[in-house]
Short mmCIF file of C-alpha atoms and ligand atoms in Angstrom, two decimals:
data_model
loop_
_atom_site.label_atom_id
_atom_site.label_comp_id
_atom_site.label_asym_id
_atom_site.label_seq_id
_atom_site.Cartn_x
_atom_site.Cartn_y
_atom_site.Cartn_z
CA MET A 1 -0.61 -27.95 -7.87
CA ALA A 2 -4.22 -28.40 -8.19
CA SER A 3 -5.41 -29.76 -5.45
CA VAL A 4 -5.25 -33.97 -6.10
CA ARG A 5 -7.70 -36.04 -7.91
CA VAL A 6 -6.75 -39.60 -7.92
CA ARG A 7 -8.82 -42.75 -9.94
CA PHE A 8 -9.05 -46.06 -9.94
CA ALA A 9 -10.54 -47.87 -13.33
CA PRO A 10 -10.79 -51.32 -13.52
CA SER A 11 -12.56 -53.51 -15.65
CA PRO A 12 -15.15 -55.05 -13.69
CA THR A 13 -14.04 -59.05 -14.30
CA GLY A 14 -16.86 -60.11 -11.31
CA TYR A 15 -13.46 -60.30 -8.05
CA LEU A 16 -10.95 -57.39 -6.91
CA HIS A 17 -7.64 -59.18 -7.74
CA VAL A 18 -4.78 -58.46 -5.58
CA GLY A 19 -3.10 -56.07 -7.88
CA GLY A 20 -5.85 -54.03 -8.91
CA ALA A 21 -7.16 -54.16 -4.75
CA ARG A 22 -2.41 -53.31 -3.97
CA THR A 23 -3.56 -49.95 -7.37
CA ALA A 24 -7.05 -49.07 -5.38
CA LEU A 25 -4.29 -48.92 -2.20
CA PHE A 26 -2.42 -46.98 -3.90
CA ASN A 27 -3.82 -43.93 -5.66
CA TRP A 28 -6.32 -44.39 -2.25
CA LEU A 29 -3.03 -43.48 -0.03
CA TYR A 30 -1.78 -40.80 -2.17
CA ALA A 31 -5.87 -39.14 -1.69
CA ARG A 32 -5.56 -38.90 1.51
CA LYS A 33 -1.89 -38.36 1.71
CA HIS A 34 -2.25 -35.31 -0.48
CA GLY A 35 -5.97 -34.01 1.05
CA GLY A 36 -7.21 -35.72 -2.13
CA VAL A 37 -10.42 -37.34 -3.38
CA PHE A 38 -9.94 -40.88 -4.44
CA ILE A 39 -12.65 -41.57 -7.46
CA LEU A 40 -14.35 -45.54 -8.19
CA ARG A 41 -14.76 -45.18 -12.04
CA ILE A 42 -15.94 -48.79 -13.73
CA GLU A 43 -14.47 -49.41 -17.13
CA ASP A 44 -17.17 -51.32 -18.09
CA THR A 45 -17.75 -50.38 -22.43
CA ASP A 46 -16.90 -53.89 -23.18
CA LEU A 47 -20.09 -54.63 -23.10
CA GLN A 48 -19.94 -58.38 -23.58
CA ARG A 49 -18.40 -58.82 -20.33
CA SER A 50 -20.24 -56.03 -18.11
CA SER A 51 -22.69 -57.70 -15.84
CA ASP A 52 -24.09 -55.79 -12.56
CA ALA A 53 -22.66 -58.97 -10.99
CA MET A 54 -19.69 -58.30 -12.39
CA VAL A 55 -19.63 -55.30 -11.08
CA GLN A 56 -20.00 -56.06 -7.51
CA GLY A 57 -17.58 -58.49 -6.97
CA ILE A 58 -15.39 -55.23 -7.02
CA LEU A 59 -16.88 -52.77 -4.93
CA ASP A 60 -17.64 -55.89 -2.60
CA GLY A 61 -13.47 -55.43 -2.10
CA ILE A 62 -13.39 -52.22 -2.20
CA HIS A 63 -15.86 -51.50 0.43
CA TRP A 64 -13.97 -54.51 2.69
CA LEU A 65 -10.96 -52.76 2.49
CA GLY A 66 -12.12 -49.42 3.71
CA LEU A 67 -11.29 -48.02 0.10
CA ASP A 68 -14.62 -46.26 -0.75
CA PRO A 69 -13.97 -43.75 -2.77
CA GLY A 70 -14.33 -39.61 -2.45
CA GLU A 71 -16.65 -40.85 -5.76
CA GLY A 72 -18.11 -42.65 -7.59
CA PRO A 73 -18.83 -45.88 -8.69
CA LEU A 74 -18.70 -44.01 -12.04
CA PHE A 75 -19.32 -45.75 -15.29
CA GLN A 76 -17.20 -45.23 -18.05
CA SER A 77 -20.72 -46.27 -19.95
CA SER A 78 -22.01 -43.77 -19.38
CA PHE A 79 -19.37 -41.28 -20.86
CA LEU A 80 -20.13 -43.17 -24.37
CA GLU A 81 -21.46 -39.60 -25.90
CA GLU A 82 -18.16 -37.20 -24.63
CA HIS A 83 -16.36 -40.18 -26.40
CA ARG A 84 -17.77 -39.46 -29.55
CA ALA A 85 -18.30 -35.83 -29.10
CA ALA A 86 -14.07 -35.41 -28.87
CA ALA A 87 -13.87 -37.90 -31.54
CA GLN A 88 -15.64 -35.80 -32.98
CA ARG A 89 -13.55 -32.64 -32.17
CA LEU A 90 -10.70 -34.12 -33.42
CA ILE A 91 -10.99 -34.39 -36.64
CA ASP A 92 -13.46 -31.62 -36.90
CA GLU A 93 -10.12 -29.63 -35.77
CA GLY A 94 -7.91 -32.02 -38.40
CA LYS A 95 -5.80 -33.73 -35.54
CA ALA A 96 -7.46 -37.16 -36.04
CA TYR A 97 -9.05 -38.59 -39.35
CA TYR A 98 -12.14 -41.16 -40.51
CA ASP A 99 -9.97 -44.29 -41.32
CA PHE A 100 -12.07 -46.72 -44.17
CA THR A 101 -10.03 -49.87 -44.05
CA PRO A 102 -13.26 -52.63 -44.31
CA LYS A 103 -11.80 -54.56 -41.88
CA LEU A 104 -11.40 -53.72 -39.08
CA GLU A 105 -16.02 -54.07 -39.39
CA THR A 106 -15.34 -57.69 -38.93
CA ASP A 107 -11.98 -57.73 -35.26
CA ASP A 108 -13.28 -59.09 -33.11
CA ARG A 109 -10.94 -60.33 -30.70
CA THR A 110 -11.00 -57.66 -27.06
CA VAL A 111 -8.64 -54.58 -27.34
CA LYS A 112 -5.71 -55.57 -25.06
CA GLU A 113 -4.87 -58.02 -27.26
CA LYS A 114 -5.07 -56.08 -30.50
CA MET A 115 -3.19 -53.74 -28.82
CA VAL A 116 -0.58 -56.28 -28.02
CA ASP A 117 -0.03 -57.25 -31.37
CA ARG A 118 -0.22 -53.66 -32.67
CA LEU A 119 2.80 -52.87 -30.72
CA LYS A 120 4.45 -56.89 -32.25
CA ALA A 121 3.98 -55.76 -35.77
CA GLN A 122 4.94 -52.39 -35.21
CA ALA A 123 8.36 -54.23 -33.28
CA GLN A 124 9.01 -55.45 -36.81
CA THR A 125 7.91 -53.01 -39.85
CA GLY A 126 7.97 -50.16 -38.93
CA LYS A 127 4.94 -47.45 -38.82
CA GLU A 128 3.38 -47.63 -42.47
CA PRO A 129 1.63 -44.05 -43.71
CA ASN A 130 -2.18 -45.05 -43.52
CA PRO A 131 -3.72 -44.32 -47.05
CA TYR A 132 -6.89 -42.69 -45.78
CA ARG A 133 -4.52 -39.84 -43.85
CA ASP A 134 -4.27 -37.30 -45.89
CA ILE A 135 -7.54 -37.54 -47.92
CA PRO A 136 -9.63 -34.44 -48.11
CA ALA A 137 -12.04 -33.32 -45.20
CA GLU A 138 -14.52 -33.10 -48.64
CA GLU A 139 -14.23 -36.04 -49.22
CA ALA A 140 -13.97 -38.04 -46.13
CA ARG A 141 -16.75 -35.98 -45.06
CA ALA A 142 -19.75 -37.49 -47.79
CA ARG A 143 -18.73 -41.06 -47.78
CA VAL A 144 -19.01 -40.86 -43.98
CA GLU A 145 -22.02 -38.96 -44.77
CA SER A 146 -23.44 -42.15 -47.27
CA GLY A 147 -22.52 -44.56 -44.93
CA GLU A 148 -20.14 -46.51 -45.63
CA PRO A 149 -18.62 -46.90 -42.27
CA ALA A 150 -15.19 -45.15 -40.58
CA ALA A 151 -13.40 -46.25 -37.49
CA ILE A 152 -11.76 -42.47 -36.22
CA ARG A 153 -7.91 -43.02 -35.97
CA LEU A 154 -5.61 -39.79 -34.36
CA LYS A 155 -3.05 -38.50 -36.59
CA VAL A 156 0.26 -38.72 -35.63
CA PRO A 157 2.79 -37.02 -35.68
CA SER A 158 4.94 -38.52 -38.31
CA SER A 159 8.40 -37.48 -36.55
CA GLY A 160 9.95 -36.36 -32.96
CA VAL A 161 10.04 -37.72 -29.87
CA SER A 162 6.86 -38.22 -27.30
CA ARG A 163 8.15 -37.69 -23.75
CA PHE A 164 6.60 -37.24 -20.65
CA GLU A 165 8.16 -38.24 -16.90
CA ASP A 166 6.90 -40.87 -14.75
CA MET A 167 7.35 -40.93 -11.33
CA VAL A 168 8.39 -44.34 -10.83
CA TYR A 169 10.20 -44.76 -13.99
CA GLY A 170 11.21 -42.03 -14.17
CA PRO A 171 11.64 -40.30 -17.70
CA GLN A 172 10.13 -42.14 -20.66
CA GLU A 173 10.64 -41.57 -24.78
CA ARG A 174 8.90 -43.36 -27.70
CA ASP A 175 9.76 -42.45 -31.31
CA TYR A 176 6.69 -40.66 -32.53
CA SER A 177 7.95 -43.11 -36.64
CA ASP A 178 6.96 -46.01 -33.30
CA ILE A 179 3.36 -45.00 -32.27
CA GLU A 180 0.88 -45.87 -34.74
CA ASP A 181 -2.35 -43.66 -35.81
CA LEU A 182 -3.84 -44.51 -33.11
CA VAL A 183 -7.49 -46.26 -33.03
CA LEU A 184 -9.74 -43.47 -31.13
CA ILE A 185 -13.74 -44.80 -32.31
CA ARG A 186 -14.29 -48.07 -34.04
CA SER A 187 -16.12 -48.24 -36.80
CA ASP A 188 -18.92 -48.80 -35.04
CA GLY A 189 -19.20 -45.98 -33.66
CA HIS A 190 -17.64 -48.14 -30.84
CA PRO A 191 -14.86 -45.83 -28.55
CA LEU A 192 -11.67 -47.06 -27.83
CA TYR A 193 -9.99 -47.72 -24.46
CA ASN A 194 -7.40 -45.05 -25.07
CA LEU A 195 -9.97 -42.29 -26.01
CA SER A 196 -11.64 -43.05 -23.35
CA VAL A 197 -10.18 -43.36 -19.73
CA VAL A 198 -8.19 -39.73 -21.50
CA VAL A 199 -12.12 -38.00 -22.62
CA ASP A 200 -13.18 -39.90 -18.69
CA ASP A 201 -9.30 -38.12 -16.85
CA ILE A 202 -9.75 -34.60 -18.33
CA GLN A 203 -13.99 -34.73 -17.25
CA MET A 204 -13.15 -35.84 -13.96
CA ARG A 205 -10.16 -33.65 -13.87
CA ILE A 206 -7.96 -36.01 -12.72
CA THR A 207 -4.50 -34.88 -11.30
CA ASP A 208 -2.30 -38.28 -11.27
CA VAL A 209 -2.60 -41.86 -12.84
CA ILE A 210 -1.89 -44.51 -10.97
CA ARG A 211 -1.96 -47.18 -12.05
CA GLY A 212 -0.63 -50.24 -12.85
CA GLN A 213 2.79 -50.83 -15.15
CA ASP A 214 1.98 -52.17 -18.28
CA HIS A 215 -0.01 -50.10 -19.32
CA LEU A 216 3.39 -47.49 -19.28
CA THR A 217 3.58 -48.26 -22.72
CA ASN A 218 -0.41 -46.94 -23.67
CA THR A 219 1.14 -43.63 -22.02
CA HIS A 220 2.72 -41.53 -24.11
CA LYS A 221 -0.55 -42.69 -26.86
CA GLN A 222 -2.54 -41.19 -24.04
CA VAL A 223 0.10 -37.90 -23.63
CA LEU A 224 -0.27 -37.55 -27.43
CA LEU A 225 -4.66 -37.79 -26.81
CA TYR A 226 -4.08 -34.65 -24.39
CA GLN A 227 -2.52 -32.54 -26.49
CA ALA A 228 -4.41 -32.48 -29.49
CA LEU A 229 -7.76 -32.15 -27.36
CA GLY A 230 -6.33 -29.89 -25.44
CA ALA A 231 -6.38 -30.20 -21.54
CA ARG A 232 -3.23 -30.68 -19.00
CA VAL A 233 -1.30 -33.82 -18.74
CA PRO A 234 -1.86 -34.97 -15.64
CA ARG A 235 1.43 -36.67 -13.39
CA PHE A 236 2.09 -40.57 -14.77
CA ALA A 237 2.94 -42.87 -11.31
CA HIS A 238 3.20 -46.44 -12.49
CA LEU A 239 3.25 -49.57 -10.78
CA PRO A 240 5.24 -52.87 -10.98
CA LEU A 241 3.13 -55.87 -11.97
CA ILE A 242 2.31 -58.19 -9.52
CA PHE A 243 3.67 -62.19 -10.69
CA ALA A 244 2.36 -65.25 -8.93
CA PRO A 245 5.22 -67.46 -7.97
CA GLY A 246 7.23 -68.72 -11.18
CA ARG A 247 6.98 -65.26 -12.40
CA GLU A 248 3.37 -66.26 -13.85
CA LYS A 249 0.45 -62.80 -14.75
CA LEU A 250 -2.18 -63.60 -11.92
CA SER A 251 -5.33 -64.84 -12.79
CA LYS A 252 -8.16 -66.19 -11.63
CA ARG A 253 -8.41 -68.95 -14.34
CA LYS A 254 -5.38 -69.85 -13.50
CA HIS A 255 -5.21 -69.94 -9.17
CA GLY A 256 -7.56 -69.96 -8.11
CA GLU A 257 -9.96 -68.08 -5.84
CA VAL A 258 -6.37 -67.34 -3.82
CA VAL A 259 -5.69 -64.42 -5.94
CA SER A 260 -9.42 -62.36 -5.35
CA VAL A 261 -9.71 -59.90 -2.56
CA THR A 262 -13.04 -61.39 -1.23
CA THR A 263 -11.58 -64.52 -0.45
CA TYR A 264 -8.86 -62.75 2.12
CA ARG A 265 -12.39 -61.99 4.02
CA ASP A 266 -13.97 -64.78 3.80
CA ARG A 267 -10.83 -67.19 5.38
CA GLY A 268 -10.27 -64.78 8.49
CA PHE A 269 -8.61 -61.77 7.42
CA LEU A 270 -8.47 -58.52 9.08
CA PRO A 271 -8.84 -55.88 6.34
CA ASP A 272 -6.99 -54.05 7.72
CA ALA A 273 -4.06 -56.72 7.39
CA LEU A 274 -4.73 -57.23 4.46
CA VAL A 275 -4.11 -53.34 3.08
CA ASN A 276 -0.66 -53.52 5.10
CA PHE A 277 0.30 -56.30 3.33
CA LEU A 278 -0.71 -55.16 -0.59
CA ALA A 279 1.77 -51.40 0.30
CA LEU A 280 4.46 -53.42 1.13
CA LEU A 281 3.77 -55.29 -1.86
CA GLY A 282 6.17 -52.61 -4.87
CA TRP A 283 6.32 -49.93 -1.48
CA SER A 284 8.93 -49.86 0.96
CA PRO A 285 8.38 -46.36 3.09
CA GLY A 286 12.86 -47.90 4.06
CA GLY A 287 14.17 -50.04 7.77
CA ASP A 288 12.58 -52.44 8.64
CA LEU A 289 8.82 -50.77 9.77
CA GLU A 290 6.27 -53.83 9.26
CA ILE A 291 3.30 -53.47 10.15
CA MET A 292 1.80 -49.08 9.85
CA SER A 293 -1.99 -48.89 10.96
CA ARG A 294 -3.98 -47.00 8.44
CA ASN A 295 -3.23 -43.61 9.54
CA GLU A 296 0.93 -44.79 9.71
CA LEU A 297 0.72 -45.55 5.58
CA ILE A 298 -0.89 -42.32 5.12
CA GLU A 299 1.71 -39.95 7.11
CA LYS A 300 5.09 -42.13 5.50
CA PHE A 301 3.94 -43.08 1.59
CA SER A 302 4.91 -42.04 -1.23
CA LEU A 303 5.10 -43.64 -4.01
CA GLU A 304 9.12 -41.87 -5.06
CA GLN A 305 9.52 -45.19 -3.05
CA VAL A 306 7.81 -47.36 -5.38
CA ASN A 307 10.36 -50.09 -6.11
CA LYS A 308 10.54 -50.91 -10.11
CA SER A 309 10.70 -54.10 -10.38
CA ALA A 310 8.02 -56.29 -9.78
CA ALA A 311 7.26 -57.66 -6.38
CA VAL A 312 5.62 -61.43 -6.41
CA PHE A 313 2.85 -62.68 -4.43
CA ASN A 314 3.63 -65.91 -3.33
CA PHE A 315 0.34 -69.08 -2.43
CA ASN A 316 0.27 -72.74 -2.61
CA GLU A 317 -3.66 -73.32 -3.49
CA SER A 318 -3.40 -76.72 -2.77
CA ASP A 319 -2.49 -75.88 1.15
CA ALA A 320 -4.92 -75.42 3.41
CA ARG A 321 -3.11 -74.34 6.12
CA ASP A 322 -0.21 -73.00 4.39
CA TRP A 323 -2.18 -71.43 1.06
CA THR A 324 -1.77 -68.13 0.88
CA ASP A 325 1.56 -65.10 0.96
CA PRO A 326 3.96 -66.34 4.64
CA LYS A 327 3.41 -62.51 5.40
CA ALA A 328 0.44 -62.29 4.31
CA LEU A 329 -0.19 -64.88 6.67
CA TRP A 330 2.29 -63.93 9.54
CA MET A 331 1.06 -60.62 9.58
CA ASN A 332 -2.53 -60.94 9.73
CA GLY A 333 -1.26 -63.49 12.92
CA GLU A 334 -0.16 -59.73 13.73
CA TYR A 335 -3.50 -57.98 13.40
CA ILE A 336 -5.55 -60.50 15.46
CA LYS A 337 -2.95 -60.07 18.47
CA SER A 338 -2.95 -55.70 18.99
CA THR A 339 -6.58 -55.60 17.54
CA PRO A 340 -8.41 -54.55 20.86
CA LEU A 341 -10.42 -57.40 21.96
CA ASP A 342 -13.78 -55.81 21.92
CA GLN A 343 -13.32 -55.06 18.08
CA LEU A 344 -12.46 -59.27 17.16
CA SER A 345 -15.23 -60.11 19.22
CA PRO A 346 -17.86 -59.41 17.13
CA MET A 347 -15.53 -60.14 13.46
CA VAL A 348 -15.00 -63.53 15.44
CA SER A 349 -18.54 -64.58 16.58
CA GLY A 350 -18.86 -63.80 12.62
CA PHE A 351 -16.27 -66.98 11.31
CA LEU A 352 -17.96 -69.08 14.74
CA LYS A 353 -22.02 -68.59 13.40
CA GLU A 354 -20.85 -69.18 9.81
CA ALA A 355 -19.80 -72.52 11.40
CA GLY A 356 -22.43 -73.00 13.59
CA LEU A 357 -19.82 -72.92 16.71
CA TRP A 358 -22.65 -69.80 18.16
CA ARG A 359 -24.34 -69.83 20.79
CA PRO A 360 -26.41 -66.28 21.90
CA GLU A 361 -25.04 -66.62 26.31
CA TYR A 362 -21.42 -65.62 24.46
CA GLU A 363 -22.86 -62.13 24.07
CA ALA A 364 -24.84 -62.55 27.14
CA GLU A 365 -23.74 -63.50 31.01
CA ARG A 366 -20.52 -65.99 28.90
CA SER A 367 -19.27 -62.77 28.11
CA GLU A 368 -16.50 -62.33 30.05
CA TRP A 369 -15.56 -66.52 29.37
CA PHE A 370 -15.37 -66.06 25.34
CA GLY A 371 -13.52 -63.09 25.64
CA ARG A 372 -11.11 -64.44 27.43
CA THR A 373 -11.69 -67.78 25.70
CA VAL A 374 -10.59 -65.32 22.93
CA ASP A 375 -7.76 -63.44 24.04
CA LEU A 376 -6.19 -67.35 25.07
CA LEU A 377 -6.60 -67.84 21.88
CA ARG A 378 -5.74 -65.60 19.13
CA ALA A 379 -1.85 -65.07 20.18
CA ARG A 380 -1.73 -68.12 17.29
CA TYR A 381 -3.74 -68.29 15.79
CA ARG A 382 -3.37 -66.59 11.95
CA THR A 383 -6.87 -66.45 10.71
CA LEU A 384 -10.50 -65.25 11.89
CA ALA A 385 -11.04 -69.17 10.80
CA ASP A 386 -8.97 -70.81 12.78
CA PHE A 387 -11.22 -70.07 15.69
CA ALA A 388 -13.54 -72.02 14.26
CA GLU A 389 -11.14 -75.16 13.16
CA LEU A 390 -8.27 -74.63 15.82
CA GLY A 391 -10.17 -74.12 17.94
CA ARG A 392 -13.30 -75.62 17.41
CA PRO A 393 -13.12 -77.90 20.75
CA TYR A 394 -13.25 -73.94 22.73
CA PHE A 395 -16.31 -74.22 21.59
CA THR A 396 -18.58 -77.32 20.69
CA ASP A 397 -18.18 -81.13 22.37
CA ASP A 398 -17.56 -81.94 18.93
CA PHE A 399 -14.33 -81.99 17.60
CA PRO A 400 -11.75 -84.26 15.40
CA CYS A 401 -9.16 -86.07 16.75
CA ASP A 402 -5.51 -85.98 15.77
CA PRO A 403 -4.14 -89.03 14.52
CA ALA A 404 -1.17 -88.46 15.08
CA ALA A 405 -1.47 -86.21 18.36
CA VAL A 406 -3.28 -89.43 20.07
CA LYS A 407 -0.78 -92.09 18.67
CA LYS A 408 1.77 -88.94 19.88
CA ASN A 409 0.43 -88.81 23.24
CA LEU A 410 -2.24 -91.11 24.44
CA LYS A 411 -0.25 -94.60 24.05
CA ASP A 412 1.47 -94.99 27.12
CA ASP A 413 -0.59 -98.21 28.25
CA ARG A 414 -0.63 -96.40 32.49
CA LEU A 415 -2.15 -93.92 31.42
CA LYS A 416 -5.56 -95.98 30.82
CA GLN A 417 -5.89 -95.89 34.81
CA LEU A 418 -3.89 -91.89 34.90
CA LEU A 419 -6.31 -90.43 33.01
CA PRO A 420 -10.30 -91.20 34.64
CA GLU A 421 -7.68 -90.52 37.80
CA LEU A 422 -6.72 -87.00 37.12
CA ALA A 423 -9.93 -86.32 36.38
CA SER A 424 -10.69 -87.72 39.41
CA ARG A 425 -8.37 -85.19 41.72
CA LEU A 426 -9.57 -82.30 38.56
CA GLU A 427 -13.51 -83.15 40.16
CA SER A 428 -12.76 -82.71 43.46
CA LEU A 429 -11.09 -79.37 43.73
CA ALA A 430 -13.44 -76.43 45.20
CA GLU A 431 -11.90 -73.85 43.33
CA PHE A 432 -10.82 -74.51 39.58
CA THR A 433 -7.67 -72.35 39.20
CA HIS A 434 -4.73 -72.62 36.85
CA GLU A 435 -2.46 -72.91 40.09
CA SER A 436 -4.98 -75.64 41.56
CA ALA A 437 -5.16 -77.61 39.00
CA GLU A 438 -1.91 -78.15 37.85
CA ALA A 439 -1.15 -79.34 41.89
CA ALA A 440 -2.98 -81.97 41.37
CA LEU A 441 -1.59 -82.60 38.53
CA ARG A 442 2.19 -82.98 39.44
CA SER A 443 1.08 -84.18 42.72
CA LEU A 444 -0.29 -86.74 40.79
CA ALA A 445 3.00 -87.55 38.71
CA ASP A 446 5.21 -87.47 41.40
CA GLU A 447 2.91 -89.58 44.07
CA GLN A 448 3.32 -92.37 40.90
CA GLY A 449 6.56 -92.00 39.64
CA ILE A 450 6.07 -90.51 36.61
CA LYS A 451 6.72 -87.02 34.45
CA ALA A 452 4.35 -84.69 34.52
CA GLY A 453 4.44 -83.82 30.70
CA LEU A 454 3.02 -87.41 30.28
CA LEU A 455 0.69 -86.09 31.64
CA ILE A 456 0.45 -82.31 29.95
CA ASN A 457 0.25 -84.20 26.95
CA ALA A 458 -1.68 -86.59 26.88
CA ALA A 459 -4.38 -84.08 28.71
CA ARG A 460 -4.02 -81.61 26.24
CA THR A 461 -4.50 -84.14 23.64
CA ALA A 462 -7.64 -85.54 25.51
CA LEU A 463 -9.29 -82.15 26.13
CA THR A 464 -8.78 -80.57 22.43
CA GLY A 465 -7.45 -83.55 19.78
CA GLN A 466 -4.70 -81.38 19.38
CA SER A 467 -0.61 -81.36 20.17
CA VAL A 468 0.00 -77.60 20.12
CA GLY A 469 -1.76 -74.77 21.49
CA PRO A 470 -2.45 -73.20 24.62
CA GLY A 471 -0.11 -73.48 27.80
CA MET A 472 -1.80 -76.85 29.33
CA PHE A 473 -4.00 -75.04 32.36
CA GLU A 474 -4.84 -72.53 30.78
CA ILE A 475 -7.03 -75.00 28.18
CA MET A 476 -8.63 -76.07 31.57
CA VAL A 477 -9.11 -73.74 33.06
CA ALA A 478 -10.66 -72.31 29.55
CA LEU A 479 -12.74 -75.24 29.34
CA GLU A 480 -13.73 -75.50 32.92
CA GLN A 481 -14.10 -78.21 34.55
CA THR A 482 -17.25 -79.76 33.83
CA ARG A 483 -16.21 -80.12 30.38
CA THR A 484 -12.11 -81.08 31.38
CA VAL A 485 -13.73 -83.89 33.89
CA ASP A 486 -15.30 -85.55 31.18
CA ARG A 487 -13.02 -85.31 28.77
CA LEU A 488 -10.29 -86.56 30.40
CA ARG A 489 -12.46 -89.39 31.06
CA ARG A 490 -14.03 -89.99 27.94
CA ALA A 491 -10.10 -90.02 26.90
CA VAL A 492 -10.08 -93.21 27.38
CA HIS A 493 -11.58 -95.15 24.69
CA LEU A 494 -8.83 -93.13 22.51
CA LEU A 495 -6.37 -95.51 24.26
N1 LIG B 1 -9.24 -49.97 -16.58
C1 LIG B 1 -7.73 -50.82 -17.91
C2 LIG B 1 -7.12 -51.74 -16.31
O1 LIG B 1 -8.85 -52.69 -15.87
C3 LIG B 1 -7.30 -48.81 -16.62
C4 LIG B 1 -7.40 -48.01 -17.61
C5 LIG B 1 -6.07 -47.04 -16.91
O2 LIG B 1 -6.05 -47.00 -15.36
O3 LIG B 1 -5.82 -45.83 -17.13
O4 LIG B 1 -6.83 -52.17 -16.60
#
């Protein structure tokens, strides 16, 4: 087997969406698994839509996920001459012909729309032979030389069956009579998708084409082109589509930022967690295995275990906390818990900086405290952004109070005396530890004949503005004596 060379070939749409990222990842995993090369090719021949900014969003997403290519990015637009030359060769060999039908001139819809329309039209009417298919080569050349605009079409055999084996979807068949003579070059000289993709894949010596299932039907046309160009046909693997809730196509216009990979970066995902989650969108190693490091993914990955049915990616952009797939958030939380602290802390500090909560002493004299606090908080957080939002009370005195928590935990009138008394007792402790703080609180509760829980819940809300969080004495230790005492005193205003 020739050494594996695969490619991810996105169109530059300005952002890398979750589906594209999954395709990139499966190519990357396959290349790693087989000691092959992963190539990034930007399919930027749609000139109206291509710009540096459109490309940058894709590169940023790929880079953040840690899927940097071994070759590339290469730009399809730099190979237009090769595409034209290949079409010319097919003309010279009688495998393609000039089509002088004028209407192609004004047709400015996108290539994809055209393909869909044509497929629909074919399904209804069957294939009609193109009148220019068999005009003598000499005559056609003379017309082209005289300046008459002409598209170039491939001559598809009029009978027989096209066959190829897909590594995911199995054997594929289509009658040649169902395949139109595809346009290779538009009459304005612009090479079209099927030609460009095949010529590039040949030139880049691609051994395995791994891409979205939406390209499965194009593949028959591409196989014909490989054959016409006398090239070895690569193996194909099409990946099940990823749908938005309601089985809709993922789209940024419709679904917002939540489908874009950089949103995951900006909202506090760890790249390893998103990679792990994406790997399981349409693939499973069998068994219950879910959390897998990159190395485990590489080791276990195989195209044979890719599902045929579409995966659904659940998200709810309008929910501030549960904005993305619950499994993705859960998985990210697991990575936050298990990532070594010396790797996690710098990621957390990035989010604190962004929120204006960072202090240089956190990496100097307060670094031990900082590490301990991150370690305490991470048990309950699902994103790095949680450290700056839910974790805010640990890094600043200026934090919001949840009105529901105040209502629930600070409504008892007795707290007006109890909280300042608790504050004074904690202030007088010579050593402020989990144990000494707990003993002080419990003895106050005993003396007053009240449940310790009343004080514990009240103190949690007084100290953090929240009703949930780490153990209350751990909170006190994290806030340390002075801040604990001050906040307990200050809370009287909330009562
Ligand atoms: N540029 C195509 C797309 O973005 C992919 C082509 C391919 O992978 O063959 O859908």
